[in-house]
Amino acid sequence: PGTRRAQIRQWLPQANLYYADRVRPLPTNIGELQKASAERASRMALAPIATQPPFDTGFWYQSRSASRPTPVTYRYDRTKPCGTATCLIVESDSGEVGVYTSDFALVEVRNSNSWIRFSPSLRMIRWPLRVGDTWSEPVTIERSTGQKIRNTMKADVVAYESISVPAGTFPTFKIVVSLNGIRFRELWYAPETQTFLR
């Protein structure tokens, strides 16, 4: 009992390999685990640090989901006062409007029929971005129906890896976001395109 907490902390980086990549088969022996850990350490040593890009109005990108046959275009439309700061308004050609803080934390998402607000804003990315970073904070999710849910949001930058999309292959930071300990979203941020690629 006296060493259990220290041992768990020591093993967490190795366990994180399998948390970050759910399709990776679990190791069958210590040698496989040590090899996988060494490979991850080598990749992490090569990973750069991503600084916050300029979120300029007029910037646009397209995203396609499995539920839609055609891509949706998102445009950084304008800025507006947002409490004591300035927020960025991102509009899509599907009618969805996102409100983001100046460092790209999500404040609100709305469409013609409903809205969702996050208090404090939902910080799925934090600058500068480094592999191994982690952050956590309580967040209240409020819906236009009147429902309020209190959660604990946690984000982990678990890898720096290349992914392929129709536009090409790009190095990305993989971020795993959980709400109340349940995996909520996986994001791949590409510094080259200044967007999430998946």
mmCIF file of C-alpha atoms in Angstrom:
data_model
loop_
_atom_site.group_PDB
_atom_site.id
_atom_site.type_symbol
_atom_site.label_atom_id
_atom_site.label_comp_id
_atom_site.label_asym_id
_atom_site.label_seq_id
_atom_site.Cartn_x
_atom_site.Cartn_y
_atom_site.Cartn_z
ATOM 1 C CA PRO A 1 0.000 0.000 0.000
ATOM 2 C CA GLY A 2 2.793 2.439 0.739
ATOM 3 C CA THR A 3 4.220 2.266 -2.791
ATOM 4 C CA ARG A 4 1.034 1.728 -4.813
ATOM 5 C CA ARG A 5 0.466 5.400 -5.671
ATOM 6 C CA ALA A 6 4.100 5.935 -6.728
ATOM 7 C CA GLN A 7 4.053 2.795 -8.901
ATOM 8 C CA ILE A 8 0.821 3.817 -10.636
ATOM 9 C CA ARG A 9 2.286 7.259 -11.391
ATOM 10 C CA GLN A 10 5.423 5.590 -12.766
ATOM 11 C CA TRP A 11 3.355 3.317 -15.030
ATOM 12 C CA LEU A 12 0.987 6.032 -16.339
ATOM 13 C CA PRO A 13 3.199 7.100 -19.298
ATOM 14 C CA GLN A 14 3.281 3.488 -20.494
ATOM 15 C CA ALA A 15 -0.470 3.083 -19.988
ATOM 16 C CA ASN A 16 -0.995 6.320 -21.926
ATOM 17 C CA LEU A 17 0.328 4.582 -25.060
ATOM 18 C CA TYR A 18 -2.775 2.403 -25.076
ATOM 19 C CA TYR A 19 -5.115 5.191 -23.987
ATOM 20 C CA ALA A 20 -3.941 7.326 -26.903
ATOM 21 C CA ASP A 21 -4.275 4.555 -29.488
ATOM 22 C CA ARG A 22 -7.250 2.310 -28.801
ATOM 23 C CA VAL A 23 -6.448 -0.034 -31.700
ATOM 24 C CA ARG A 24 -2.926 -0.761 -30.449
ATOM 25 C CA PRO A 25 -2.867 -4.358 -29.161
ATOM 26 C CA LEU A 26 -2.003 -4.694 -25.496
ATOM 27 C CA PRO A 27 1.537 -5.947 -24.846
ATOM 28 C CA THR A 28 2.083 -9.612 -24.102
ATOM 29 C CA ASN A 29 5.353 -9.064 -22.243
ATOM 30 C CA ILE A 30 7.581 -6.382 -20.690
ATOM 31 C CA GLY A 31 9.892 -6.328 -23.753
ATOM 32 C CA GLU A 32 7.043 -5.238 -26.049
ATOM 33 C CA LEU A 33 6.029 -2.550 -23.577
ATOM 34 C CA GLN A 34 9.573 -1.222 -23.271
ATOM 35 C CA LYS A 35 10.004 -1.168 -27.065
ATOM 36 C CA ALA A 36 6.714 0.705 -27.546
ATOM 37 C CA SER A 37 7.680 3.169 -24.807
ATOM 38 C CA ALA A 38 11.080 3.827 -26.408
ATOM 39 C CA GLU A 39 9.479 4.407 -29.837
ATOM 40 C CA ARG A 40 7.001 6.866 -28.307
ATOM 41 C CA ALA A 41 9.787 8.721 -26.485
ATOM 42 C CA SER A 42 11.690 9.075 -29.782
ATOM 43 C CA ARG A 43 8.614 10.470 -31.551
ATOM 44 C CA MET A 44 7.883 12.867 -28.685
ATOM 45 C CA ALA A 45 11.450 14.169 -28.781
ATOM 46 C CA LEU A 46 10.927 15.120 -32.442
ATOM 47 C CA ALA A 47 7.559 16.776 -31.862
ATOM 48 C CA PRO A 48 7.574 20.570 -32.222
ATOM 49 C CA ILE A 49 5.661 23.056 -30.107
ATOM 50 C CA ALA A 50 2.626 24.568 -31.836
ATOM 51 C CA THR A 51 2.024 28.245 -31.161
ATOM 52 C CA GLN A 52 -1.347 29.904 -31.459
ATOM 53 C CA PRO A 53 -2.088 30.831 -35.075
ATOM 54 C CA PRO A 54 -3.673 34.139 -36.003
ATOM 55 C CA PHE A 55 -7.429 33.666 -36.204
ATOM 56 C CA ASP A 56 -8.058 36.172 -38.989
ATOM 57 C CA THR A 57 -11.506 36.962 -40.332
ATOM 58 C CA GLY A 58 -11.983 35.592 -43.819
ATOM 59 C CA PHE A 59 -10.081 32.349 -43.092
ATOM 60 C CA TRP A 60 -12.146 29.339 -44.124
ATOM 61 C CA TYR A 61 -11.940 25.565 -44.188
ATOM 62 C CA GLN A 62 -14.139 22.631 -45.167
ATOM 63 C CA SER A 63 -15.111 19.583 -43.165
ATOM 64 C CA ARG A 64 -16.945 16.457 -44.193
ATOM 65 C CA SER A 65 -18.634 14.045 -41.795
ATOM 66 C CA ALA A 66 -19.886 10.532 -42.375
ATOM 67 C CA SER A 67 -23.492 11.732 -41.963
ATOM 68 C CA ARG A 68 -23.253 14.308 -44.801
ATOM 69 C CA PRO A 69 -22.603 13.580 -48.488
ATOM 70 C CA THR A 70 -21.063 17.013 -49.125
ATOM 71 C CA PRO A 71 -18.494 19.023 -47.150
ATOM 72 C CA VAL A 72 -19.495 21.969 -44.957
ATOM 73 C CA THR A 73 -17.579 25.244 -45.254
ATOM 74 C CA TYR A 74 -16.679 27.134 -42.064
ATOM 75 C CA ARG A 75 -15.613 30.784 -42.210
ATOM 76 C CA TYR A 76 -14.083 33.035 -39.556
ATOM 77 C CA ASP A 77 -16.681 35.708 -40.174
ATOM 78 C CA ARG A 78 -16.119 38.527 -37.675
ATOM 79 C CA THR A 79 -15.230 39.436 -34.121
ATOM 80 C CA LYS A 80 -17.568 40.867 -31.505
ATOM 81 C CA PRO A 81 -17.408 41.956 -27.863
ATOM 82 C CA CYS A 82 -17.810 38.958 -25.586
ATOM 83 C CA GLY A 83 -18.003 39.894 -21.901
ATOM 84 C CA THR A 84 -14.700 41.599 -21.114
ATOM 85 C CA ALA A 85 -12.938 40.136 -24.187
ATOM 86 C CA THR A 86 -13.377 39.800 -27.937
ATOM 87 C CA CYS A 87 -14.855 36.650 -29.467
ATOM 88 C CA LEU A 88 -14.507 35.149 -32.929
ATOM 89 C CA ILE A 89 -17.678 34.221 -34.823
ATOM 90 C CA VAL A 90 -17.365 31.142 -37.058
ATOM 91 C CA GLU A 91 -20.264 30.581 -39.460
ATOM 92 C CA SER A 92 -20.938 27.521 -41.587
ATOM 93 C CA ASP A 93 -22.919 27.199 -44.784
ATOM 94 C CA SER A 94 -25.126 24.686 -42.929
ATOM 95 C CA GLY A 95 -26.396 27.504 -40.684
ATOM 96 C CA GLU A 96 -24.389 26.657 -37.572
ATOM 97 C CA VAL A 97 -22.673 29.529 -35.754
ATOM 98 C CA GLY A 98 -19.840 29.000 -33.266
ATOM 99 C CA VAL A 99 -18.609 31.637 -30.816
ATOM 100 C CA TYR A 100 -14.971 31.225 -29.719
ATOM 101 C CA THR A 101 -12.671 33.146 -27.407
ATOM 102 C CA SER A 102 -9.565 34.779 -28.872
ATOM 103 C CA ASP A 103 -7.550 31.631 -28.024
ATOM 104 C CA PHE A 104 -10.191 29.350 -29.610
ATOM 105 C CA ALA A 105 -12.095 28.024 -26.599
ATOM 106 C CA LEU A 106 -15.739 27.291 -27.453
ATOM 107 C CA VAL A 107 -18.276 29.618 -25.822
ATOM 108 C CA GLU A 108 -21.468 28.750 -27.708
ATOM 109 C CA VAL A 109 -22.844 26.831 -30.690
ATOM 110 C CA ARG A 110 -26.164 27.821 -32.151
ATOM 111 C CA ASN A 111 -28.366 27.140 -35.166
ATOM 112 C CA SER A 112 -31.802 28.366 -36.141
ATOM 113 C CA ASN A 113 -33.595 26.129 -33.621
ATOM 114 C CA SER A 114 -31.329 25.740 -30.599
ATOM 115 C CA TRP A 115 -28.097 26.646 -28.811
ATOM 116 C CA ILE A 116 -25.551 25.146 -26.418
ATOM 117 C CA ARG A 117 -23.376 27.296 -24.083
ATOM 118 C CA PHE A 118 -20.274 26.379 -22.134
ATOM 119 C CA SER A 119 -19.312 28.102 -18.897
ATOM 120 C CA PRO A 120 -16.419 28.606 -18.641
ATOM 121 C CA SER A 121 -15.656 28.200 -22.335
ATOM 122 C CA LEU A 122 -14.733 24.671 -23.460
ATOM 123 C CA ARG A 123 -10.947 24.639 -23.913
ATOM 124 C CA MET A 124 -10.251 21.664 -26.205
ATOM 125 C CA ILE A 125 -6.921 23.179 -27.250
ATOM 126 C CA ARG A 126 -4.424 25.165 -25.175
ATOM 127 C CA TRP A 127 -1.482 27.189 -26.471
ATOM 128 C CA PRO A 128 1.356 26.565 -26.860
ATOM 129 C CA LEU A 129 0.504 22.972 -27.731
ATOM 130 C CA ARG A 130 2.986 20.251 -26.689
ATOM 131 C CA VAL A 131 2.819 16.468 -26.618
ATOM 132 C CA GLY A 132 2.312 15.389 -23.016
ATOM 133 C CA ASP A 133 0.336 18.491 -21.992
ATOM 134 C CA THR A 134 -2.829 17.941 -20.001
ATOM 135 C CA TRP A 135 -5.424 20.315 -18.562
ATOM 136 C CA SER A 136 -8.681 19.950 -16.693
ATOM 137 C CA GLU A 137 -11.462 22.246 -15.461
ATOM 138 C CA PRO A 138 -15.101 22.129 -14.427
ATOM 139 C CA VAL A 139 -17.527 23.239 -17.139
ATOM 140 C CA THR A 140 -21.301 23.722 -17.184
ATOM 141 C CA ILE A 141 -23.122 22.848 -20.406
ATOM 142 C CA GLU A 142 -26.408 24.710 -20.821
ATOM 143 C CA ARG A 143 -28.928 23.967 -23.574
ATOM 144 C CA SER A 144 -31.703 26.138 -24.987
ATOM 145 C CA THR A 145 -34.172 23.591 -23.538
ATOM 146 C CA GLY A 146 -33.162 24.771 -20.039
ATOM 147 C CA GLN A 147 -31.083 21.692 -19.230
ATOM 148 C CA LYS A 148 -27.824 22.321 -17.345
ATOM 149 C CA ILE A 149 -25.151 19.675 -16.865
ATOM 150 C CA ARG A 150 -21.999 20.130 -14.790
ATOM 151 C CA ASN A 151 -18.980 18.225 -16.029
ATOM 152 C CA THR A 152 -15.268 17.986 -15.514
ATOM 153 C CA MET A 153 -13.494 18.411 -18.841
ATOM 154 C CA LYS A 154 -10.014 16.920 -19.250
ATOM 155 C CA ALA A 155 -7.805 17.119 -22.324
ATOM 156 C CA ASP A 156 -4.570 15.240 -23.043
ATOM 157 C CA VAL A 157 -2.176 15.861 -25.944
ATOM 158 C CA VAL A 158 -1.294 12.215 -26.424
ATOM 159 C CA ALA A 159 0.693 12.072 -29.673
ATOM 160 C CA TYR A 160 2.298 13.814 -32.616
ATOM 161 C CA GLU A 161 1.517 11.751 -35.697
ATOM 162 C CA SER A 162 0.786 12.034 -39.393
ATOM 163 C CA ILE A 163 -2.721 11.501 -40.694
ATOM 164 C CA SER A 164 -4.035 11.414 -44.237
ATOM 165 C CA VAL A 165 -7.124 13.266 -45.421
ATOM 166 C CA PRO A 166 -8.331 14.045 -48.972
ATOM 167 C CA ALA A 167 -6.157 17.206 -49.000
ATOM 168 C CA GLY A 168 -2.978 15.231 -48.240
ATOM 169 C CA THR A 169 -0.909 13.901 -45.345
ATOM 170 C CA PHE A 170 -0.074 16.236 -42.462
ATOM 171 C CA PRO A 171 1.720 15.998 -39.102
ATOM 172 C CA THR A 172 -0.797 16.570 -36.323
ATOM 173 C CA PHE A 173 -1.170 16.786 -32.563
ATOM 174 C CA LYS A 174 -3.689 14.231 -31.304
ATOM 175 C CA ILE A 175 -5.835 15.526 -28.429
ATOM 176 C CA VAL A 176 -8.184 13.295 -26.423
ATOM 177 C CA VAL A 177 -10.969 15.130 -24.576
ATOM 178 C CA SER A 178 -13.070 13.499 -21.863
ATOM 179 C CA LEU A 179 -16.097 14.669 -19.874
ATOM 180 C CA ASN A 180 -16.464 13.192 -16.398
ATOM 181 C CA GLY A 181 -13.900 10.535 -17.306
ATOM 182 C CA ILE A 182 -15.698 9.392 -20.477
ATOM 183 C CA ARG A 183 -13.920 9.896 -23.801
ATOM 184 C CA PHE A 184 -15.886 12.652 -25.523
ATOM 185 C CA ARG A 185 -13.834 13.608 -28.568
ATOM 186 C CA GLU A 186 -10.573 12.914 -30.361
ATOM 187 C CA LEU A 187 -9.066 15.792 -32.350
ATOM 188 C CA TRP A 188 -6.093 16.038 -34.682
ATOM 189 C CA TYR A 189 -4.743 19.599 -34.985
ATOM 190 C CA ALA A 190 -2.399 20.369 -37.899
ATOM 191 C CA PRO A 191 -0.203 23.457 -37.396
ATOM 192 C CA GLU A 192 0.423 23.620 -41.157
ATOM 193 C CA THR A 193 -3.269 24.128 -42.002
ATOM 194 C CA GLN A 194 -4.193 25.798 -38.676
ATOM 195 C CA THR A 195 -7.252 23.546 -38.463
ATOM 196 C CA PHE A 196 -8.447 20.303 -36.951
ATOM 197 C CA LEU A 197 -8.122 17.675 -39.667
ATOM 198 C CA ARG A 198 -10.239 15.027 -37.990
#
